[in-house]
Amino acid sequence: MNAPRGAIAGSAVPRFAAALCIAGVLGGLGGCDWLISDRTKLERARTQLAQGNVRDAVFNLKSVLQHNPADGPARLELARLSLTVGDADGAATELARALDAGIPPGSVGSLAVDILLARGQYQQALQRLAVDTSLPAPRRAARTAAAQLALGSVGAARETLQRALAGSPDSAELLVELAKIDIREQNFGNAAQAIARAVAHAPDSAEAWLIAGSLKVHEGDYRGAESAFTRGRQAGEVLHDFTLPQLGMLLGGLVETRLAIGDGPGAVQALNELDARLPGTPPTHYMRARLLMAADNPRAAAAELQRALLAAPDYVAARRLLGAALLADGSLEQASAELSQVLSSHPDDNDARKLLVEVELARKRPDVAQRILAEAGISSRGDPQFDWLLGTALITAGSESGIAYLEKSLSALPAGAGPRIELAAAYLMAGRRSDALGVLEAIPATERTPQVRRLIVFANIIHRPKDEALNALRDLVANYPSDAPLLGAAGAYALSVGQYDVAESYLERSRQLDPRDVLPRMALAQLAVGRGQLGRAEHLLRETIAVDPHAQAAYLGLSGLRWAQGGSDEAQQLLQQAIAADPGAVAPRLRFAQIAFATGEPARGRALLDQAANLAPNNAEVGNAMGEVLLATGHLDEALSRFSAASAAGSARAKLNVARTEMALGKLEEARRLLEAAAADPHGDRLEPGVLLVGLDARQGRAADALGRLAGLRRAGLPEADADELTGDIYVVAGRFVDASKAYELAASKRPSSSLVVKVFRVRQALNTPDPHREVLRWLESSPADRLVRWELAEYLQRIGHRDAAINEYERLRQGPGARDPVLLNNLACLYLESKDPRAAELGRAAHDLAPEAYEITDTYGWILVKTGQLEPGMELLRKAARGAPENADIAYHVAAGTAYLGDKAKARELLARLLHSKVAFASRPEAEALRNALAAQ
């Protein structure tokens, strides 16, 4: 209704005041509030606060207090408002002022307790609750339990709630607190039941819906979580006891769950509401970053997260997400720094730990990645993501044992081509072409990226005969000249079939395309060692360390070079550098231990193994690696103990190593039971235990069973070349050398290797083939740096008495890595002794110094001393060797002969009679018989 003109004209309101009112409305300043009473403003503030209109509620309250600073009710409402917006300290200040202004203390009990809880003053809250009976009984019990839980008294908190629930079984406040206790103790089913009761009896409890949504997220039910968060947001529109930060959590939950179910517009809508409620706050920046990450814009996401952390440096979720954004953007150093900072203050944050592992894998540092995982001790939790990361780290480090972890985790990981591509690549690296093709061809056609198609082509190529495969591979590389992983794989294949020039070309190109990838450099270093180019190998390894100072594999490679060349001190210094580069590294300590055992220091070796165990407590893979060190150095019982513990902790590799060790100890039936169980495991690798069972069948004289089992392994995907080689192994054990020779030659035609050359050579010797070493000589013409084959040739020539030719081969071996191998020095010393070469004593002493506990080497050096007239020191060494190896007849002969040289001919005759009484054949038997006859004649 229009007012009369005269009413306006006669109004007492000045014109400039009306103008101010209009300006105020247009400017959003709350209208003509100077005309409204303080009581009206206070009531309006209460209404606005209840409706979640925080900004206008603040304006009205401060307007009241500006006129009347001692207005107790306004101070009290401002205290409530401060708590609602998350300012607990401001709330405490305003509550104190309200009490000073005359607000009765008995009317603020609930608010006072909530402020104490929000400020972390839990003991003071308990003291107040113990004497303040103004709160309703359920609320009093709920707040008491919250304080007890915050102080770590879980049992007391549960007891408080259970007593209260006996009288108020439908109290949402009590049920919410009970759910919090169950969540803390990871009793998620019980928590879900409590929250379901809470929302049934109090559907307007925003906090209950917030917890309900969080539980649904934990279950992976994102649609259910989105529904719960929506209900909570609706209930939180009228805040009551719900705080603005909690409302922000609800809205953030809506952003997250809508992203998870693919509702992008809904996520944006929730973010806009969050921005309106909490403009420019860290949670708003965080959620905007989440949307940007979903839109594949990690750089913009990182900028939002940095704004959030500028205002809240301890915002852990934001820093964790910043690490993920930097990783996605390729800023690996920065990502590592951010995630390491999270873990330094929150070592149990396994999400941050897994992200950091991804960073280290992207930096080509698989050893560091394994250590970070080991520090968490989460391998026993059945976490598929952990298994995947560990499998990737092991494979990147060159261990095929990682495949079992990839297989185990794949079914639990989200569907998609990415994980399957990684598993297929791992299969190809392990030579399991059929498995790789099975994984790749199962990827739907719509998801077959160019990388998938290239891998399928590659898998089909390497199945062909060598020359055909190399030609096809050359065409594939020509079509994709910038695919660094493809070039690396092509180089690895060429290296495996002995095409070193081709391998070097592909690996060099891969290295140039991805300069930070250490794997091509490591392969090139391996190639250089194989060619005897030790200087180039060292250069490549040091270049790798320059690119990545934490590259443990490079330190270990350099240490191995120095050790092989006889530089024990330098080898150990390099291992010390590896530890300095990464103090938590386990691998260099394991190598240290192996050196200690090899140099006759078992106590030191065990101490180093203990250090490794302390660095990665309860880590199954480290325990398995320790067992492998002990197995390699002949400490079978200790190895078995380590393997058994690692197997119990979940290492699939250790289970097989238990069986291997049982076989080495002669416990064949125990080994069989373990291997058959492993082969029957539907989640494990069936090929490797099957291969071991084939060998066990053959060893126990069950050739037909072995061949039948091998046929099954062929059908299961065992590479043909491997199957042919195993066939030859079975025939050798059965004494069928002609069949063995054919099988080995067939395997060599498909995939030539040093081991097959040696096996063919040995079979030909067994068949008494004329000049059985012709193929060996031909192989060495094209692969002169092949130490395995040259060793075999040198020992053969020594055995048949071709002394000068054997010396020549051993001396060539001394020119490459392994120049200080004690067995090499020992064998050459024996030949020098036979040739009356004065260098025999020098080499014998060097071999003994390197392996003082190897009794055959001790015998050689002692015999050289005796034969060169140094009788007493020589006899001391021979007696030591005889005590260590009492069954060795050749050592016994040397003791008898030395005794005769010392002049005790009666004792010598006694020793020889005892030795020759047995009909056992031994190399020195003719010499022993001749000496016995000579002594008898005397």
CSV table of N, CA, C and O in Angstrom, one decimal, residues 624-674:
chain,number,residue,atom,x,y,z
A,624,ASN,N,64.7,-62.7,2.8
A,624,ASN,CA,65.0,-63.7,1.7
A,624,ASN,C,66.4,-63.4,1.1
A,624,ASN,O,67.2,-64.3,0.8
A,625,ALA,N,66.7,-62.1,0.9
A,625,ALA,CA,68.0,-61.7,0.3
A,625,ALA,C,69.1,-62.1,1.2
A,625,ALA,O,70.2,-62.6,0.8
A,626,MET,N,68.9,-62.0,2.5
A,626,MET,CA,69.9,-62.4,3.5
A,626,MET,C,70.2,-63.9,3.4
A,626,MET,O,71.3,-64.4,3.4
A,627,GLY,N,69.1,-64.7,3.2
A,627,GLY,CA,69.2,-66.1,3.0
A,627,GLY,C,70.0,-66.5,1.8
A,627,GLY,O,70.8,-67.4,1.8
A,628,GLU,N,69.8,-65.7,0.7
A,628,GLU,CA,70.5,-66.0,-0.5
A,628,GLU,C,72.0,-65.7,-0.4
A,628,GLU,O,72.8,-66.4,-1.0
A,629,VAL,N,72.4,-64.7,0.4
A,629,VAL,CA,73.8,-64.5,0.7
A,629,VAL,C,74.4,-65.8,1.4
A,629,VAL,O,75.4,-66.3,1.0
A,630,LEU,N,73.7,-66.3,2.4
A,630,LEU,CA,74.1,-67.4,3.1
A,630,LEU,C,74.2,-68.7,2.3
A,630,LEU,O,75.1,-69.5,2.4
A,631,LEU,N,73.2,-68.8,1.4
A,631,LEU,CA,73.1,-70.0,0.5
A,631,LEU,C,74.3,-70.0,-0.5
A,631,LEU,O,75.0,-71.0,-0.7
A,632,ALA,N,74.6,-68.8,-1.0
A,632,ALA,CA,75.6,-68.6,-2.0
A,632,ALA,C,77.0,-68.9,-1.4
A,632,ALA,O,77.9,-69.3,-2.1
A,633,THR,N,77.1,-68.7,-0.1
A,633,THR,CA,78.4,-68.9,0.6
A,633,THR,C,78.5,-70.2,1.3
A,633,THR,O,79.4,-70.4,2.1
A,634,GLY,N,77.5,-71.1,1.1
A,634,GLY,CA,77.6,-72.4,1.7
A,634,GLY,C,77.1,-72.6,3.1
A,634,GLY,O,77.2,-73.7,3.6
A,635,HIS,N,76.5,-71.6,3.7
A,635,HIS,CA,76.0,-71.7,5.0
A,635,HIS,C,74.5,-72.2,5.0
A,635,HIS,O,73.6,-71.4,5.2
A,636,LEU,N,74.3,-73.5,4.7
A,636,LEU,CA,73.0,-74.0,4.3
A,636,LEU,C,72.0,-73.9,5.5
A,636,LEU,O,70.8,-73.5,5.3
A,637,ASP,N,72.4,-74.3,6.7
A,637,ASP,CA,71.5,-74.3,7.8
A,637,ASP,C,71.0,-72.9,8.2
A,637,ASP,O,69.8,-72.7,8.4
A,638,GLU,N,72.0,-72.0,8.2
A,638,GLU,CA,71.6,-70.6,8.5
A,638,GLU,C,70.7,-70.0,7.3
A,638,GLU,O,69.7,-69.3,7.6
A,639,ALA,N,71.0,-70.4,6.1
A,639,ALA,CA,70.2,-69.9,5.0
A,639,ALA,C,68.8,-70.4,5.1
A,639,ALA,O,67.8,-69.7,4.9
A,640,LEU,N,68.6,-71.7,5.5
A,640,LEU,CA,67.3,-72.3,5.7
A,640,LEU,C,66.5,-71.6,6.7
A,640,LEU,O,65.3,-71.3,6.6
A,641,SER,N,67.2,-71.2,7.8
A,641,SER,CA,66.5,-70.5,8.9
A,641,SER,C,66.0,-69.1,8.4
A,641,SER,O,64.8,-68.7,8.7
A,642,ARG,N,66.8,-68.4,7.7
A,642,ARG,CA,66.4,-67.1,7.1
A,642,ARG,C,65.3,-67.3,6.1
A,642,ARG,O,64.3,-66.5,6.2
A,643,PHE,N,65.4,-68.2,5.2
A,643,PHE,CA,64.3,-68.4,4.2
A,643,PHE,C,63.0,-68.8,4.9
A,643,PHE,O,61.9,-68.3,4.5
A,644,SER,N,63.1,-69.6,5.9
A,644,SER,CA,61.8,-70.1,6.6
A,644,SER,C,61.1,-68.9,7.2
A,644,SER,O,59.9,-68.8,7.1
A,645,ALA,N,61.9,-68.0,7.9
A,645,ALA,CA,61.3,-66.8,8.5
A,645,ALA,C,60.7,-65.9,7.4
A,645,ALA,O,59.6,-65.4,7.6
A,646,ALA,N,61.4,-65.7,6.3
A,646,ALA,CA,60.9,-64.8,5.3
A,646,ALA,C,59.7,-65.4,4.6
A,646,ALA,O,58.7,-64.7,4.3
A,647,SER,N,59.7,-66.7,4.5
A,647,SER,CA,58.5,-67.4,3.9
A,647,SER,C,57.3,-67.2,4.8
A,647,SER,O,56.2,-66.9,4.3
A,648,ALA,N,57.5,-67.4,6.1
A,648,ALA,CA,56.4,-67.2,7.1
A,648,ALA,C,55.9,-65.7,7.0
A,648,ALA,O,54.7,-65.5,7.3
A,649,ALA,N,56.8,-64.8,6.7
A,649,ALA,CA,56.4,-63.4,6.6
A,649,ALA,C,55.7,-63.0,5.3
A,649,ALA,O,55.3,-61.9,5.1
A,650,GLY,N,55.6,-64.0,4.4
A,650,GLY,CA,54.9,-63.7,3.1
A,650,GLY,C,55.7,-63.6,1.8
A,650,GLY,O,55.1,-63.3,0.8
A,651,SER,N,57.0,-63.9,1.9
A,651,SER,CA,57.8,-63.9,0.6
A,651,SER,C,57.6,-65.1,-0.2
A,651,SER,O,58.0,-66.2,0.2
A,652,ALA,N,57.0,-65.0,-1.4
A,652,ALA,CA,56.9,-66.1,-2.3
A,652,ALA,C,58.2,-66.6,-2.7
A,652,ALA,O,58.4,-67.8,-2.9
A,653,ARG,N,59.2,-65.7,-3.0
A,653,ARG,CA,60.5,-66.2,-3.4
A,653,ARG,C,61.2,-67.0,-2.3
A,653,ARG,O,61.8,-68.0,-2.6
A,654,ALA,N,61.0,-66.6,-1.0
A,654,ALA,CA,61.6,-67.4,0.0
A,654,ALA,C,61.1,-68.8,0.1
A,654,ALA,O,61.8,-69.7,0.5
A,655,LYS,N,59.8,-69.0,-0.2
A,655,LYS,CA,59.2,-70.3,-0.1
A,655,LYS,C,60.0,-71.3,-1.1
A,655,LYS,O,60.3,-72.4,-0.8
A,656,LEU,N,60.3,-70.7,-2.3
A,656,LEU,CA,61.0,-71.6,-3.2
A,656,LEU,C,62.5,-71.8,-2.8
A,656,LEU,O,63.0,-72.8,-3.0
A,657,ASN,N,63.0,-70.7,-2.1
A,657,ASN,CA,64.4,-70.9,-1.7
A,657,ASN,C,64.5,-71.9,-0.5
A,657,ASN,O,65.5,-72.5,-0.3
A,658,VAL,N,63.4,-72.0,0.3
A,658,VAL,CA,63.4,-73.0,1.3
A,658,VAL,C,63.6,-74.4,0.6
A,658,VAL,O,64.3,-75.2,1.1
A,659,ALA,N,62.8,-74.6,-0.4
A,659,ALA,CA,62.8,-75.9,-1.2
A,659,ALA,C,64.2,-76.1,-1.8
A,659,ALA,O,64.8,-77.2,-1.7
A,660,ARG,N,64.8,-75.0,-2.3
A,660,ARG,CA,66.2,-75.1,-2.9
A,660,ARG,C,67.2,-75.6,-1.9
A,660,ARG,O,68.0,-76.4,-2.1
A,661,THR,N,67.1,-75.0,-0.7
A,661,THR,CA,68.0,-75.3,0.4
A,661,THR,C,67.8,-76.7,0.9
A,661,THR,O,68.8,-77.4,1.2
A,662,GLU,N,66.5,-77.1,1.0
A,662,GLU,CA,66.3,-78.5,1.4
A,662,GLU,C,66.9,-79.5,0.4
A,662,GLU,O,67.5,-80.5,0.8
A,663,MET,N,66.8,-79.1,-0.9
A,663,MET,CA,67.4,-80.0,-1.9
A,663,MET,C,68.9,-80.1,-1.7
A,663,MET,O,69.6,-81.1,-1.8
A,664,ALA,N,69.5,-78.9,-1.4
A,664,ALA,CA,71.0,-78.8,-1.2
A,664,ALA,C,71.4,-79.7,0.0
A,664,ALA,O,72.5,-80.2,0.0
A,665,LEU,N,70.5,-79.7,1.0
A,665,LEU,CA,70.8,-80.5,2.2
A,665,LEU,C,70.4,-82.0,2.0
A,665,LEU,O,70.6,-82.7,3.0
A,666,GLY,N,69.9,-82.3,0.9
A,666,GLY,CA,69.5,-83.7,0.7
A,666,GLY,C,68.2,-84.1,1.2
A,666,GLY,O,67.8,-85.3,1.2
A,667,LYS,N,67.4,-83.1,1.6
A,667,LYS,CA,66.1,-83.4,2.1
A,667,LYS,C,65.1,-83.3,1.0
A,667,LYS,O,64.3,-82.4,0.9
A,668,LEU,N,65.1,-84.3,0.2
A,668,LEU,CA,64.4,-84.2,-1.1
A,668,LEU,C,62.9,-84.3,-0.9
A,668,LEU,O,62.1,-83.6,-1.7
A,669,GLU,N,62.4,-85.1,0.0
A,669,GLU,CA,60.9,-85.2,0.1
A,669,GLU,C,60.3,-84.0,0.7
A,669,GLU,O,59.2,-83.5,0.4
A,670,GLU,N,61.1,-83.4,1.7
A,670,GLU,CA,60.6,-82.1,2.3
A,670,GLU,C,60.5,-81.0,1.2
A,670,GLU,O,59.6,-80.3,1.1
A,671,ALA,N,61.6,-81.0,0.3
A,671,ALA,CA,61.6,-80.0,-0.8
A,671,ALA,C,60.4,-80.3,-1.7
A,671,ALA,O,59.7,-79.4,-2.2
A,672,ARG,N,60.1,-81.5,-2.0
A,672,ARG,CA,59.0,-81.9,-2.9
A,672,ARG,C,57.7,-81.4,-2.4
A,672,ARG,O,56.9,-80.8,-3.1
A,673,ARG,N,57.4,-81.6,-1.1
A,673,ARG,CA,56.1,-81.1,-0.5
A,673,ARG,C,56.0,-79.6,-0.7
A,673,ARG,O,54.9,-79.1,-1.0
A,674,LEU,N,57.0,-78.9,-0.4
A,674,LEU,CA,57.0,-77.4,-0.5
A,674,LEU,C,56.7,-77.0,-2.0
A,674,LEU,O,55.9,-76.1,-2.3
